[in-house]
Amino acid sequence: GENVEQHPSTLSVQEGDSAVIKCTYSDSASNYFPWYKQELGKRPQLIIDIRSNVGEKKDQRIAVTLNKTAKHFSLHITETQPEDSAVYFCAARDSGGGADGLTFGKGTHLIIQP
Amino acid sequence: DAGVIQSPRHEVTEMGQEVTLRCKPISGHDYLFWYRQTMMRGLELLIYFNNNVPIDDSGMPEDRFSAKMPNASFSTLKIQPSEPRDSAVYFCASSRGGDNEQFFGPGTRLTVL
């Protein structure tokens, strides 16, 4: 099955700086890569996603890049703000055998220092 | 739309007791997923349904866990008997199609003493 590795586990940046979180996946058949944000005690919520036919996608301060050859994808947050503090999870959808469930990375605790 | 609804929000039980978690997906969504979240193992897919039919239950940890979806608007996850290591937050999620955004419910925090 799919295996998703996520780094770093904790990331502390100064407010206004950029943050980058990286993930690798193992299954070359995976074709959908969402990123979820989870605040303390809350549910995961989708912030951006990318499909395998696209190399980059941007939504205001958030961007995601995908390198299918290397099997890695990254989340970029620019001009970080205090409300960006949360745990971020990457995920991959293993399309092999018709599977539709997401395999998640272990998460990155992003801390925005004022 | 009320989003995905889960009940109860919190459950405290004693080892050996039966626990039933409930989920109501977003109306019109044909996929329903059950996930478990712990500090040690992160977010894990347990089982998912398509049009009320279980498709993949390979993530269900053992026979003590079972899930049903009797109709398009209701699913249950049952643990019998429960053990302390089952303590976790259990999330239900739903999506329209298997390749689209999954919307998570608020979760059920389960504590087994």
mmCIF file of N, CA, C and O in Angstrom, chain B residues 26 35 39 45 57 62 82 92-93 97:
data_model
loop_
_atom_site.group_PDB
_atom_site.id
_atom_site.type_symbol
_atom_site.label_atom_id
_atom_site.label_comp_id
_atom_site.label_asym_id
_atom_site.label_seq_id
_atom_site.Cartn_x
_atom_site.Cartn_y
_atom_site.Cartn_z
ATOM 1 N N ILE B 26 -22.722 14.059 4.609
ATOM 2 C CA ILE B 26 -23.367 15.167 3.911
ATOM 3 C C ILE B 26 -24.312 14.588 2.855
ATOM 4 O O ILE B 26 -23.939 13.643 2.136
ATOM 5 N N TYR B 35 -11.901 7.220 9.948
ATOM 6 C CA TYR B 35 -10.490 7.369 10.274
ATOM 7 C C TYR B 35 -10.321 7.352 11.791
ATOM 8 O O TYR B 35 -11.224 7.701 12.542
ATOM 9 N N MET B 39 -1.840 10.063 18.700
ATOM 10 C CA MET B 39 -0.540 10.745 18.647
ATOM 11 C C MET B 39 0.512 9.841 18.013
ATOM 12 O O MET B 39 1.351 10.296 17.237
ATOM 13 N N LEU B 45 -6.793 5.387 7.986
ATOM 14 C CA LEU B 45 -8.051 4.967 7.396
ATOM 15 C C LEU B 45 -8.430 3.586 7.922
ATOM 16 O O LEU B 45 -7.629 2.653 7.861
ATOM 17 N N ASP B 57 -11.793 -2.596 3.931
ATOM 18 C CA ASP B 57 -11.754 -2.622 5.405
ATOM 19 C C ASP B 57 -10.393 -3.104 5.897
ATOM 20 O O ASP B 57 -10.267 -3.553 7.035
ATOM 21 N N GLU B 62 -8.744 -5.108 14.006
ATOM 22 C CA GLU B 62 -9.001 -6.502 14.350
ATOM 23 C C GLU B 62 -10.498 -6.759 14.391
ATOM 24 O O GLU B 62 -11.292 -5.858 14.177
ATOM 25 N N SER B 82 -14.262 -3.280 23.918
ATOM 26 C CA SER B 82 -13.297 -2.185 23.817
ATOM 27 C C SER B 82 -12.097 -2.438 24.726
ATOM 28 O O SER B 82 -12.196 -3.146 25.751
ATOM 29 N N CYS B 92 -15.256 10.611 11.020
ATOM 30 C CA CYS B 92 -15.994 10.176 9.851
ATOM 31 C C CYS B 92 -15.839 11.272 8.799
ATOM 32 O O CYS B 92 -15.818 12.467 9.139
ATOM 33 N N ALA B 93 -15.709 10.896 7.542
ATOM 34 C CA ALA B 93 -15.610 11.868 6.458
ATOM 35 C C ALA B 93 -16.465 11.384 5.297
ATOM 36 O O ALA B 93 -16.700 10.186 5.134
ATOM 37 N N GLY B 97 -18.068 11.369 -4.848
ATOM 38 C CA GLY B 97 -17.047 10.740 -5.681
ATOM 39 C C GLY B 97 -15.832 10.390 -4.842
ATOM 40 O O GLY B 97 -15.576 11.006 -3.803
#
